[in-house]
CSV table of C-alpha atoms in Angstrom, one decimal:
chain,number,residue,atom,x,y,z
A,1,MET,CA,6.2,-1.1,-19.4
A,2,SER,CA,5.1,-4.1,-17.3
A,3,SER,CA,7.6,-6.3,-19.1
A,4,VAL,CA,10.7,-4.3,-18.0
A,5,PRO,CA,12.8,-6.4,-15.7
A,6,ASP,CA,12.6,-5.1,-12.1
A,7,GLY,CA,16.2,-5.5,-11.1
A,8,LYS,CA,17.1,-5.1,-7.3
A,9,LYS,CA,20.0,-3.6,-5.4
A,10,LEU,CA,21.1,-3.5,-1.9
A,11,VAL,CA,21.8,-0.1,-0.5
A,12,ARG,CA,22.8,1.3,2.9
A,13,SER,CA,21.3,4.1,4.6
A,14,LEU,CA,21.5,5.8,7.9
A,15,SER,CA,18.5,3.7,9.0
A,16,GLY,CA,19.8,0.3,7.7
A,17,LEU,CA,20.2,-2.0,4.8
A,18,ARG,CA,17.4,-1.7,2.0
A,19,MET,CA,16.7,-3.8,-1.1
A,20,VAL,CA,15.4,-1.4,-3.6
A,21,PRO,CA,14.7,-1.4,-7.4
A,22,GLU,CA,17.8,-0.5,-9.5
A,23,ASN,CA,15.5,2.1,-11.4
A,24,GLY,CA,13.6,4.3,-8.7
A,25,ALA,CA,10.8,4.7,-11.5
A,26,PHE,CA,9.9,1.1,-10.7
A,27,ASN,CA,9.3,1.4,-7.1
A,28,SER,CA,6.2,-0.2,-5.6
A,29,PRO,CA,3.3,2.1,-5.4
A,30,PHE,CA,2.9,1.0,-1.8
A,31,SER,CA,6.5,2.1,-0.9
A,32,LEU,CA,7.3,5.1,1.3
A,33,ASP,CA,10.5,7.2,1.2
A,34,GLU,CA,12.7,7.3,4.1
A,35,PRO,CA,12.1,10.3,6.3
A,36,GLN,CA,14.5,13.0,7.0
A,37,TRP,CA,15.9,12.9,10.5
A,38,VAL,CA,15.3,15.6,12.8
A,39,PRO,CA,18.9,17.0,13.3
A,40,ASP,CA,20.4,16.3,16.6
A,41,LYS,CA,21.0,19.9,17.6
A,42,GLU,CA,17.2,20.3,17.3
A,43,CYS,CA,16.2,17.7,19.8
A,44,PRO,CA,17.8,18.1,23.2
A,45,ARG,CA,14.9,16.0,24.7
A,46,CYS,CA,12.9,13.0,23.9
A,47,MET,CA,9.9,13.9,21.6
A,48,GLN,CA,7.8,11.5,23.5
A,49,CYS,CA,8.4,11.6,27.2
A,50,ASP,CA,10.6,14.8,27.2
A,51,THR,CA,13.5,13.2,28.9
A,52,LYS,CA,16.7,15.2,28.5
A,53,PHE,CA,19.4,13.7,26.7
A,54,ASP,CA,23.0,13.3,28.0
A,55,PHE,CA,26.1,11.1,27.9
A,56,ILE,CA,23.9,8.2,29.5
A,57,ARG,CA,20.6,8.8,27.9
A,58,ARG,CA,21.4,8.7,24.2
A,59,LYS,CA,18.9,9.7,21.4
A,60,HIS,CA,17.6,7.4,18.8
A,61,HIS,CA,15.8,8.2,15.5
A,62,CYS,CA,12.5,6.4,14.6
A,63,ARG,CA,13.3,5.0,11.2
A,64,ARG,CA,9.7,5.6,10.0
A,65,CYS,CA,9.0,9.3,11.2
A,66,GLY,CA,12.6,10.5,11.7
A,67,ARG,CA,11.8,11.9,15.1
A,68,CYS,CA,14.3,11.7,18.2
A,69,PHE,CA,13.5,9.6,21.2
A,70,CYS,CA,15.0,8.0,24.2
A,71,ASP,CA,15.8,4.3,24.2
A,72,LYS,CA,12.6,3.5,26.2
A,73,CYS,CA,10.3,5.3,23.8
A,74,CYS,CA,12.1,3.8,20.7
A,75,SER,CA,13.2,0.4,21.6
A,76,LYS,CA,11.1,-1.8,19.3
A,77,LYS,CA,12.5,-3.1,16.0
A,78,VAL,CA,9.8,-4.0,13.6
A,79,ALA,CA,9.8,-5.0,9.9
A,80,LEU,CA,9.1,-1.9,7.6
A,81,PRO,CA,8.6,-3.5,4.2
A,82,ARG,CA,7.2,-0.3,2.9
A,83,MET,CA,10.6,1.2,3.0
A,84,CYS,CA,12.3,-2.0,1.7
A,85,PHE,CA,14.4,-2.6,4.9
A,86,VAL,CA,16.1,-6.0,4.9
A,87,ASP,CA,15.8,-6.3,8.6
A,88,PRO,CA,13.5,-5.1,11.3
A,89,VAL,CA,14.4,-1.5,12.3
A,90,ARG,CA,14.0,0.8,15.2
A,91,GLN,CA,10.8,2.5,15.5
A,92,CYS,CA,8.8,4.6,18.1
A,93,ALA,CA,5.8,3.1,19.8
A,94,GLU,CA,3.3,4.9,17.6
A,95,CYS,CA,5.1,4.0,14.2
A,96,SER,CA,5.7,0.3,15.3
A,97,LEU,CA,1.9,-0.2,15.7
A,98,VAL,CA,1.3,1.1,12.2
A,99,SER,CA,4.1,-1.0,10.9
A,100,GLN,CA,2.9,-4.1,12.4
A,101,LYS,CA,-0.5,-3.7,10.7
A,102,GLU,CA,1.1,-3.2,7.4
A,103,VAL,CA,3.2,-6.3,7.9
A,104,GLU,CA,-0.1,-8.3,8.1
A,105,PHE,CA,-1.0,-6.9,4.7
A,106,TYR,CA,2.3,-8.1,3.1
A,107,ASP,CA,2.0,-11.5,4.8
A,108,ARG,CA,-1.6,-12.1,3.8
A,109,GLN,CA,-3.5,-9.7,1.7
A,110,LEU,CA,-0.7,-9.1,-0.7
A,111,LYS,CA,-0.5,-12.9,-1.4
A,112,VAL,CA,-4.3,-12.8,-2.1
A,113,LEU,CA,-3.9,-10.0,-4.5
A,114,LEU,CA,-1.0,-11.8,-6.4
A,115,GLY,CA,-3.1,-15.1,-6.5
A,116,GLY,CA,-6.0,-13.1,-8.3
A,117,GLY,CA,-9.7,-13.6,-8.4
A,118,THR,CA,-12.2,-14.2,-11.3
A,119,PHE,CA,-14.6,-11.4,-12.3
A,120,VAL,CA,-17.1,-10.5,-14.9
A,121,VAL,CA,-15.2,-7.3,-16.5
A,122,THR,CA,-17.0,-4.5,-18.4
A,123,LEU,CA,-14.8,-1.9,-19.9
A,124,GLY,CA,-16.3,1.6,-20.2
A,125,THR,CA,-19.9,1.9,-21.1
A,126,SER,CA,-19.9,-1.3,-23.4
A,127,ASP,CA,-22.8,-3.7,-23.1
A,128,LYS,CA,-20.4,-6.6,-23.7
A,129,SER,CA,-18.6,-8.3,-20.7
A,130,GLU,CA,-15.8,-10.9,-20.5
A,131,THR,CA,-14.9,-13.3,-17.6
A,132,MET,CA,-11.3,-12.6,-16.6
A,133,THR,CA,-8.7,-13.4,-14.0
A,134,CYS,CA,-7.6,-10.2,-12.1
A,135,ARG,CA,-4.5,-10.3,-10.2
A,136,LEU,CA,-1.7,-7.9,-9.0
A,137,SER,CA,1.6,-8.1,-10.9
A,138,ASN,CA,4.7,-9.3,-9.0
A,139,ASN,CA,6.2,-5.7,-8.9
A,140,HIS,CA,3.0,-4.4,-7.5
A,141,ARG,CA,2.6,-1.8,-10.1
A,142,TYR,CA,-0.2,-3.1,-12.4
A,143,LEU,CA,-3.5,-5.1,-12.4
A,144,PHE,CA,-3.3,-7.8,-14.9
A,145,LEU,CA,-6.7,-9.0,-16.3
A,146,ASP,CA,-6.5,-12.2,-18.5
A,147,GLY,CA,-9.2,-13.9,-20.3
A,148,GLU,CA,-9.8,-14.1,-24.1
A,149,SER,CA,-8.2,-11.0,-24.3
A,150,HIS,CA,-5.4,-9.3,-22.1
A,151,PHE,CA,-5.0,-5.7,-20.7
A,152,GLU,CA,-3.4,-4.1,-17.6
A,153,VAL,CA,-4.1,-1.0,-15.4
A,154,GLU,CA,-1.2,0.7,-13.9
A,155,LEU,CA,-2.1,1.5,-10.2
A,156,SER,CA,-0.5,5.0,-10.3
A,157,ARG,CA,-2.9,6.0,-13.0
A,158,ILE,CA,-6.0,5.0,-11.0
A,159,SER,CA,-8.0,8.2,-10.3
A,160,SER,CA,-10.8,6.7,-8.2
A,161,MET,CA,-11.7,3.3,-6.8
A,162,GLN,CA,-15.1,2.0,-5.5
A,163,ILE,CA,-15.6,-1.3,-3.8
A,164,LEU,CA,-19.1,-2.5,-4.1
A,165,THR,CA,-20.8,-4.5,-1.5
A,166,ASP,CA,-23.7,-7.0,-1.9
A,167,GLY,CA,-26.9,-5.2,-2.9
A,168,THR,CA,-25.2,-1.9,-3.7
A,169,SER,CA,-24.5,-0.2,-7.0
A,170,PRO,CA,-22.5,2.9,-7.7
A,171,GLY,CA,-23.9,6.0,-5.9
A,172,GLU,CA,-25.5,4.2,-3.0
A,173,GLU,CA,-24.4,4.6,0.5
A,174,ASP,CA,-22.3,1.5,1.0
A,175,VAL,CA,-20.1,2.2,-1.9
A,176,HIS,CA,-16.5,2.8,-0.5
A,177,THR,CA,-14.9,5.4,-2.6
A,178,TYR,CA,-11.1,5.8,-3.0
A,179,THR,CA,-10.7,9.0,-0.9
A,180,SER,CA,-12.8,7.7,2.0
A,181,LEU,CA,-11.0,4.5,2.3
A,182,LEU,CA,-9.0,5.7,5.4
A,183,ASP,CA,-12.2,6.0,7.4
A,184,SER,CA,-13.8,2.7,6.2
A,185,GLN,CA,-13.5,-0.3,8.3
A,186,GLY,CA,-16.3,-2.5,7.0
A,187,LEU,CA,-14.6,-4.5,4.4
A,188,SER,CA,-12.5,-7.5,5.7
A,189,GLU,CA,-12.2,-11.3,5.7
A,190,GLY,CA,-14.7,-11.3,8.5
A,191,GLY,CA,-16.4,-8.0,8.2
A,192,SER,CA,-20.1,-7.4,8.1
A,193,ALA,CA,-20.2,-6.4,4.4
A,194,ARG,CA,-19.0,-8.8,1.7
A,195,ALA,CA,-17.4,-7.2,-1.3
A,196,SER,CA,-19.0,-8.1,-4.6
A,197,GLY,CA,-17.4,-5.8,-7.3
A,198,MET,CA,-15.2,-3.0,-7.9
A,199,LEU,CA,-15.5,0.2,-10.1
A,200,LEU,CA,-12.3,1.9,-11.3
A,201,HIS,CA,-11.6,5.1,-13.2
A,202,TYR,CA,-8.1,5.2,-14.6
A,203,LYS,CA,-6.0,6.7,-17.4
A,204,PRO,CA,-4.7,4.1,-19.8
A,205,MET,CA,-1.0,4.4,-20.8
A,206,GLY,CA,-0.5,7.2,-23.2
A,207,SER,CA,-3.8,8.7,-22.8
A,208,GLN,CA,-5.2,11.6,-20.7
A,209,ASP,CA,-8.8,10.3,-21.1
A,210,VAL,CA,-10.5,8.6,-18.1
A,211,GLN,CA,-11.6,5.1,-18.7
A,212,GLN,CA,-14.1,3.1,-16.6
A,213,LEU,CA,-13.6,-0.4,-15.6
A,214,ARG,CA,-16.2,-2.5,-13.8
A,215,LEU,CA,-15.6,-5.8,-12.0
A,216,GLU,CA,-18.3,-8.2,-10.6
A,217,ALA,CA,-17.6,-11.3,-8.8
A,218,ALA,CA,-17.9,-14.3,-11.1
A,219,ASP,CA,-18.7,-18.0,-10.0
A,220,ASP,CA,-16.3,-18.3,-7.0
A,221,LYS,CA,-17.7,-15.4,-5.0
A,222,LYS,CA,-15.8,-16.2,-1.9
A,223,VAL,CA,-12.5,-16.0,-3.4
A,224,ALA,CA,-13.4,-12.8,-5.3
A,225,ALA,CA,-14.7,-11.3,-2.1
A,226,LEU,CA,-11.3,-12.1,-0.4
A,227,TRP,CA,-9.5,-10.6,-3.4
A,228,LEU,CA,-11.7,-7.3,-3.2
A,229,ALA,CA,-11.3,-7.0,0.6
A,230,ALA,CA,-7.5,-7.3,0.1
A,231,MET,CA,-7.7,-4.7,-2.7
A,232,HIS,CA,-9.6,-2.5,-0.3
A,233,LYS,CA,-6.7,-2.7,2.2
A,234,ALA,CA,-4.2,-2.0,-0.7
A,235,ALA,CA,-6.0,1.0,-1.7
A,236,LYS,CA,-5.7,2.5,1.7
A,237,LEU,CA,-1.8,2.0,1.5
A,238,LEU,CA,-2.0,3.6,-2.1
A,239,TYR,CA,-3.9,6.7,-0.8
A,240,GLU,CA,-1.4,7.2,2.2
A,241,ALA,CA,1.6,6.9,-0.2
A,242,ARG,CA,0.2,9.6,-2.6
A,243,ASP,CA,-0.5,11.8,0.4
A,244,GLN,CA,3.2,11.4,1.7
């Protein structure tokens, strides 16, 4: 499936121009659906400052949350790559702050993930390990692992993810599990904890059996730590997208 060409098409919605995959099945797992706009008749006042709309004070919809605001409360135009908008779009103050942080992920961490890192990889409970390069695919849908062998993990089939820090092993307090990533702030390029590995549980294509995959930083531990920190942030976006 990873070899299927990912064609793009330009579509226009109420919110603006979007560049999306021709086949919706190949959407990036980080992507978010456009929200349903609150109907005009249901929002006579700004949903932030409570200003009443009239001929002069017009209502505007935030492209991220779909709520109604006055121009003052919804004046910022910010890039929204998770919805594939071509140009920056109008967003309320709260949503614009979230989107600005996500733009940093797309500008920095995503490039790190695409570049890859080198890890010692152990599949399942095997005693055998292999040094492999792990990187995110260009369509963001797979983790590619290349060494003497090659295999891939589809992100949508990952059921749990643990980022290991120096001096920890699965089960200890400093392990960051997938479901707690939204509350975890310790891993970053300049964070106090350096990521040293990752433990995944996923279902291979065509199987309902859960497989375990362990990655531990190889020789270039700095590059590996940066890649894992970027994956940590990516996992937060994955969690949010699934919870949408």
